[in-house]
């Protein structure tokens, strides 16, 4: 190529070509089992997460009322992850991470924050359509980036800041169009509180993400798939403990019998919604964790971006959620924001990688 027609090294095309070259060279050496597991993880993430969101909305729209029960469902599936983790100690020669006092305290704190986060999202889904709640929850990317910057000292570049501004603008559009998708039985105050709880839950989710990364860096000292599963099991376990205490104090276990009797579709439908909600939530978390370590954070970010419109579209088709022009525009802007963040993250990663 002639000198006059060469492209600058920092052009968008060169960055994409360099990232593609690095990715393909690394993936060519992967065995077929890697690709099978990655494909299953992607399916789990793109199907299970939207399904758990829709099941939560189904619970409320068919007669369920307890926020604590939905929070409990979100962490009650922690033994599923343990069933995957424990065999790795015996068959893959993985050694458990030593449980120090600081690490135990970090698990307890993260478990408490996770329990609070699940409760906030439960309030959000109680009052908001699933499509609206999913769009608002995408703001967790904004808070993850900001918390990562201030707590873990992750880098922020222009594309990431642009993504933060774009997604914030999309959330503002939903707020301005709040009258178009409010259910008739939901008051203005409840809708507003659902909106606030969703944003607060997203902020807390971003904080949890940053603190989890800090635990890896400061306390665990290593990052592997089974170590991530260890943290997930322990955090989910303590989240389960705290949520169970809340359910007991609120007498919601006793209320489940009456809820099941009055639930649309009967007791069997009530049980199925809660059981499948538990399973799909854990499968989604497992799928996201697997994608993160079998592929990359960029791939996990791409899939996170994709599952937002999947949830919104599925809610419109299956639950007949209202979809106004403002919400469609907000959906497109959110996807644009995710794309900008993913590009910024990949650019930062390529700059840090040795050539």
Coordinates of C-alpha atoms in Angstrom, one line a residue:
X1 CA 0.0 0.0 0.0
X2 CA 1.3 3.4 -0.9
X3 CA 2.2 5.8 1.8
X4 CA -0.2 8.4 0.7
X5 CA -3.2 6.0 0.9
X6 CA -2.4 4.4 4.2
X7 CA -4.8 4.8 7.1
X8 CA -3.8 6.2 10.4
X9 CA -2.9 3.6 13.0
X10 CA -5.5 4.9 15.4
X11 CA -8.4 4.8 12.9
X12 CA -11.6 2.9 13.7
X13 CA -10.9 0.4 10.9
X14 CA -7.4 -0.5 12.3
X15 CA -8.8 -1.0 15.8
X16 CA -11.5 -3.3 14.6
X17 CA -9.1 -5.2 12.4
X18 CA -6.5 -5.5 15.2
X19 CA -9.2 -6.7 17.7
X20 CA -10.5 -9.2 15.1
X21 CA -7.0 -10.5 14.4
X22 CA -6.2 -11.0 18.1
X23 CA -9.6 -12.7 18.8
X24 CA -9.4 -15.0 15.8
X25 CA -5.8 -16.1 16.5
X26 CA -6.8 -16.9 20.1
X27 CA -10.0 -18.7 19.2
X28 CA -8.4 -20.9 16.5
X29 CA -6.6 -22.8 19.3
X30 CA -9.8 -23.6 21.2
X31 CA -11.1 -27.2 21.2
X32 CA -14.6 -28.0 20.0
X33 CA -15.7 -28.5 23.7
X34 CA -15.0 -24.8 24.3
X35 CA -17.3 -23.7 21.5
X36 CA -20.1 -26.1 22.6
X37 CA -19.9 -24.7 26.2
X38 CA -19.7 -21.1 24.9
X39 CA -22.8 -21.6 22.7
X40 CA -24.7 -23.1 25.5
X41 CA -23.7 -20.2 27.8
X42 CA -24.8 -17.7 25.2
X43 CA -28.2 -19.4 24.8
X44 CA -28.6 -19.5 28.6
X45 CA -27.8 -15.8 28.9
X46 CA -30.1 -14.7 26.1
X47 CA -33.0 -16.9 27.0
X48 CA -32.8 -17.3 30.8
X49 CA -32.4 -13.7 31.8
X50 CA -35.3 -12.4 29.7
X51 CA -37.4 -15.4 30.8
X52 CA -36.8 -14.6 34.5
X53 CA -37.8 -11.0 33.9
X54 CA -41.0 -12.0 32.2
X55 CA -41.8 -14.6 34.9
X56 CA -41.4 -11.9 37.5
X57 CA -44.0 -9.7 35.7
X58 CA -46.3 -12.8 35.2
X59 CA -46.2 -13.3 39.0
X60 CA -47.4 -9.8 39.7
X61 CA -49.9 -9.6 36.8
X62 CA -51.6 -12.9 37.9
X63 CA -52.2 -12.1 41.5
X64 CA -48.8 -12.2 43.2
X65 CA -48.0 -9.3 45.5
X66 CA -45.0 -10.1 47.7
X67 CA -41.7 -8.3 46.9
X68 CA -39.8 -10.4 49.3
X69 CA -40.9 -13.7 47.6
X70 CA -39.6 -12.5 44.3
X71 CA -36.3 -11.4 45.9
X72 CA -36.1 -14.8 47.5
X73 CA -36.7 -16.5 44.2
X74 CA -33.7 -14.6 42.7
X75 CA -31.3 -16.2 45.2
X76 CA -33.0 -19.5 46.1
X77 CA -31.3 -21.3 43.2
X78 CA -27.8 -20.9 44.6
X79 CA -27.5 -24.7 45.1
X80 CA -27.5 -25.1 41.3
X81 CA -24.3 -23.2 41.1
X82 CA -22.8 -25.2 44.0
X83 CA -23.6 -28.4 42.2
X84 CA -21.4 -27.2 39.3
X85 CA -18.7 -25.9 41.6
X86 CA -18.1 -28.8 44.0
X87 CA -17.3 -31.5 41.4
X88 CA -14.6 -29.3 40.0
X89 CA -12.6 -29.8 43.3
X90 CA -12.6 -33.6 42.8
X91 CA -12.4 -34.1 39.0
X92 CA -10.5 -31.0 37.8
X93 CA -8.0 -30.8 40.7
X94 CA -9.1 -27.3 41.6
X95 CA -8.3 -26.2 45.1
X96 CA -10.8 -24.1 47.2
X97 CA -9.8 -20.5 47.8
X98 CA -8.7 -20.1 51.5
X99 CA -11.5 -18.4 53.4
X100 CA -9.9 -15.6 55.3
X101 CA -11.8 -13.3 57.7
X102 CA -11.7 -10.4 55.2
X103 CA -12.9 -12.6 52.4
X104 CA -15.8 -13.9 54.6
X105 CA -16.8 -10.3 55.5
X106 CA -16.7 -9.3 51.8
X107 CA -19.0 -12.2 51.0
X108 CA -21.4 -11.2 53.7
X109 CA -21.4 -7.5 52.6
X110 CA -21.9 -8.4 48.9
X111 CA -24.7 -10.9 49.9
X112 CA -26.5 -8.2 51.9
X113 CA -26.2 -5.7 49.0
X114 CA -27.4 -8.4 46.5
X115 CA -30.4 -9.0 48.7
X116 CA -31.2 -5.3 48.8
X117 CA -30.6 -5.1 45.0
X118 CA -33.1 -7.9 44.3
X119 CA -35.7 -6.3 46.6
X120 CA -35.4 -3.0 44.7
X121 CA -35.9 -4.7 41.3
X122 CA -38.9 -6.6 42.8
X123 CA -40.5 -3.3 43.6
X124 CA -39.7 -2.1 40.1
X125 CA -41.3 -5.1 38.3
X126 CA -44.3 -4.8 40.6
X127 CA -45.3 -1.4 39.2
X128 CA -43.6 -1.2 35.8
X129 CA -44.2 -3.1 32.5
X130 CA -41.4 -5.7 31.9
X131 CA -40.2 -3.8 28.8
X132 CA -39.9 -0.5 30.7
X133 CA -38.2 -2.2 33.7
X134 CA -35.7 -3.9 31.4
X135 CA -34.8 -0.6 29.6
X136 CA -34.3 1.2 32.9
X137 CA -32.2 -1.6 34.3
X138 CA -29.8 -1.2 31.3
X139 CA -28.6 2.0 33.2
X140 CA -26.6 -0.4 35.4
X141 CA -23.9 -0.1 32.7
X142 CA -23.6 3.6 33.5
X143 CA -23.2 2.9 37.2
X144 CA -20.8 0.0 36.6
X145 CA -18.6 2.2 34.6
X146 CA -18.6 5.0 37.1
X147 CA -18.2 2.7 40.2
X148 CA -15.4 0.9 38.3
X149 CA -13.7 4.2 37.7
X150 CA -13.8 5.5 41.2
X151 CA -13.4 2.2 43.2
X152 CA -11.3 -0.1 41.0
X153 CA -9.7 2.8 39.0
X154 CA -10.7 1.3 35.7
X155 CA -10.1 3.6 32.7
X156 CA -12.8 5.7 31.1
X157 CA -12.4 7.0 27.5
X158 CA -14.4 9.2 25.3
X159 CA -16.5 6.4 23.9
X160 CA -17.4 5.2 27.4
X161 CA -18.4 8.7 28.5
X162 CA -20.4 9.1 25.4
X163 CA -22.2 5.8 26.2
X164 CA -23.0 7.1 29.7
X165 CA -24.5 10.3 28.3
X166 CA -26.5 8.4 25.7
X167 CA -28.0 5.8 28.1
X168 CA -28.8 8.6 30.6
X169 CA -30.7 10.5 27.9
X170 CA -32.6 7.3 27.0
X171 CA -33.7 6.9 30.6
X172 CA -34.9 10.5 30.7
X173 CA -37.0 9.8 27.6
X174 CA -38.8 7.0 29.4
X175 CA -39.4 9.2 32.3
X176 CA -41.0 11.9 30.1
X177 CA -43.2 9.3 28.5
X178 CA -44.4 7.6 31.7
X179 CA -48.1 8.1 31.1
X180 CA -48.1 5.9 28.0
X181 CA -47.3 2.5 29.6
X182 CA -48.7 2.8 33.2
X183 CA -51.1 0.0 34.1
X184 CA -54.6 1.1 35.1
X185 CA -54.3 -0.5 38.6
X186 CA -51.0 1.3 39.2
X187 CA -51.2 4.7 40.7
X188 CA -48.9 7.6 39.6
X189 CA -47.1 7.4 43.0
X190 CA -46.5 3.6 42.5
X191 CA -45.2 4.1 39.0
X192 CA -42.9 6.8 40.1
X193 CA -41.6 4.6 42.9
X194 CA -41.1 1.7 40.5
X195 CA -39.1 4.0 38.3
X196 CA -37.0 5.2 41.2
X197 CA -36.4 1.7 42.6
X198 CA -35.3 0.4 39.2
X199 CA -32.7 3.2 38.9
X200 CA -31.6 2.7 42.5
X201 CA -31.3 -1.0 41.9
X202 CA -29.2 -0.4 38.8
X203 CA -26.9 1.9 40.8
X204 CA -26.5 -0.7 43.5
X205 CA -25.9 -3.4 40.8
X206 CA -23.1 -1.3 39.4
X207 CA -21.6 -0.9 42.9
X208 CA -21.8 -4.6 43.5
X209 CA -20.0 -5.3 40.2
X210 CA -17.2 -2.9 41.1
X211 CA -16.9 -4.3 44.6
X212 CA -16.8 -7.9 43.3
X213 CA -13.9 -6.9 41.0
X214 CA -12.2 -5.3 43.9
X215 CA -12.5 -8.6 45.9
X216 CA -10.8 -10.4 43.0
X217 CA -8.0 -8.0 42.8
X218 CA -7.3 -7.4 46.5
X219 CA -8.4 -10.6 48.3
X220 CA -8.5 -13.5 45.9
X221 CA -5.5 -12.7 43.8
X222 CA -6.5 -14.9 40.9
X223 CA -9.2 -15.0 38.3
X224 CA -10.4 -18.4 37.0
X225 CA -13.8 -19.8 36.3
X226 CA -14.1 -21.9 39.4
X227 CA -13.0 -18.9 41.6
X228 CA -15.8 -16.9 40.1
X229 CA -18.2 -19.7 40.9
X230 CA -17.0 -19.7 44.4
X231 CA -17.8 -16.0 44.8
X232 CA -21.1 -16.5 43.2
X233 CA -22.1 -19.4 45.5
X234 CA -21.0 -17.6 48.6
X235 CA -22.6 -14.2 47.7
X236 CA -25.8 -15.9 46.6
X237 CA -25.9 -18.0 49.8
X238 CA -25.6 -15.0 52.1
X239 CA -28.1 -13.1 49.9
X240 CA -30.4 -16.1 50.4
X241 CA -29.9 -16.0 54.1
X242 CA -30.7 -12.2 54.4
X243 CA -33.7 -12.5 52.1
X244 CA -35.0 -15.5 53.9
X245 CA -34.9 -13.5 57.2
X246 CA -36.8 -10.7 55.5
X247 CA -39.4 -13.1 54.2
X248 CA -39.9 -14.6 57.7
X249 CA -40.1 -11.2 59.4
X250 CA -42.7 -10.1 56.8
X251 CA -44.7 -13.4 57.3
X252 CA -44.6 -13.9 53.5
X253 CA -44.1 -17.6 53.7
X254 CA -47.4 -17.9 55.5
X255 CA -49.0 -15.7 52.8
X256 CA -47.8 -17.9 49.9
X257 CA -50.7 -20.4 50.6
X258 CA -53.4 -17.7 50.1
X259 CA -51.5 -16.2 47.1
X260 CA -51.4 -19.6 45.5
X261 CA -55.2 -20.1 46.0
X262 CA -56.1 -16.7 44.4
X263 CA -53.4 -16.9 41.7
X264 CA -54.7 -16.9 38.1
X265 CA -54.3 -20.4 36.9
X266 CA -54.3 -22.0 40.3
X267 CA -51.8 -23.3 42.7
X268 CA -49.9 -25.3 40.1
X269 CA -49.3 -22.2 37.9
X270 CA -48.2 -20.3 41.0
X271 CA -45.6 -23.0 41.9
X272 CA -44.4 -23.2 38.2
X273 CA -43.8 -19.5 38.0
X274 CA -41.7 -19.4 41.1
X275 CA -39.8 -22.6 40.3
X276 CA -39.0 -21.6 36.8
X277 CA -38.2 -18.1 38.0
X278 CA -35.6 -19.6 40.3
X279 CA -34.1 -21.8 37.6
X280 CA -34.0 -19.2 34.9
X281 CA -32.4 -16.5 37.1
X282 CA -29.5 -18.9 38.1
X283 CA -29.1 -20.1 34.5
X284 CA -28.8 -16.5 33.3
X285 CA -26.2 -15.7 35.9
X286 CA -24.2 -18.9 35.1
X287 CA -24.4 -18.2 31.4
X288 CA -23.2 -14.6 31.9
X289 CA -20.3 -15.8 34.1
X290 CA -19.3 -18.5 31.6
X291 CA -19.4 -16.1 28.6
X292 CA -17.2 -13.7 30.6
X293 CA -14.4 -16.3 31.1
X294 CA -14.9 -18.4 27.9
X295 CA -14.9 -15.4 25.6
X296 CA -14.3 -11.8 26.9
X297 CA -15.9 -8.9 28.7
X298 CA -16.6 -7.4 25.3
X299 CA -18.7 -10.5 24.3
X300 CA -20.5 -10.3 27.6
X301 CA -21.2 -6.7 27.0
X302 CA -22.6 -7.4 23.5
X303 CA -24.9 -10.1 24.9
X304 CA -26.0 -7.7 27.6
X305 CA -26.9 -5.2 25.0
X306 CA -28.8 -7.8 22.9
X307 CA -30.9 -9.1 25.8
X308 CA -32.4 -5.7 26.6
X309 CA -34.3 -5.5 23.3
X310 CA -35.1 -9.3 23.5
X311 CA -36.7 -8.7 26.9
X312 CA -38.6 -5.7 25.7
X313 CA -39.8 -7.3 22.4
X314 CA -40.8 -10.5 24.2
X315 CA -42.8 -8.5 26.8
X316 CA -44.7 -6.7 24.1
X317 CA -45.5 -10.0 22.2
X318 CA -46.1 -12.3 25.2
X319 CA -47.4 -10.0 27.9
X320 CA -48.9 -7.3 25.6
X321 CA -46.8 -4.5 27.1
X322 CA -47.5 -1.1 25.7
X323 CA -44.8 0.1 23.3
X324 CA -44.9 3.8 22.5
X325 CA -42.8 5.6 20.0
X326 CA -40.8 7.2 22.8
X327 CA -40.0 3.7 24.2
X328 CA -38.9 2.4 20.8
X329 CA -36.7 5.4 20.4
X330 CA -35.3 4.9 23.9
X331 CA -34.6 1.2 23.0
X332 CA -32.6 2.2 19.9
X333 CA -30.7 4.9 21.8
X334 CA -29.9 2.4 24.6
X335 CA -28.6 0.0 22.1
X336 CA -26.5 2.7 20.6
X337 CA -25.1 3.5 24.0
X338 CA -24.2 -0.1 24.6
X339 CA -22.4 -0.2 21.3
X340 CA -20.4 2.9 22.1
X341 CA -19.4 1.4 25.5
X342 CA -18.4 -1.9 24.0
X343 CA -16.2 -0.1 21.4
X344 CA -14.6 2.0 24.1
X345 CA -14.0 -1.0 26.2
X346 CA -12.4 -2.9 23.3
X347 CA -10.2 0.1 22.4
X348 CA -9.0 0.4 26.0
X349 CA -8.2 -3.3 26.1
X350 CA -6.3 -3.2 22.8
X351 CA -4.2 -0.3 24.0
X352 CA -3.3 -2.1 27.2
X353 CA -2.4 -5.4 25.4
X354 CA 1.1 -5.8 24.3
X355 CA 1.6 -5.7 20.5

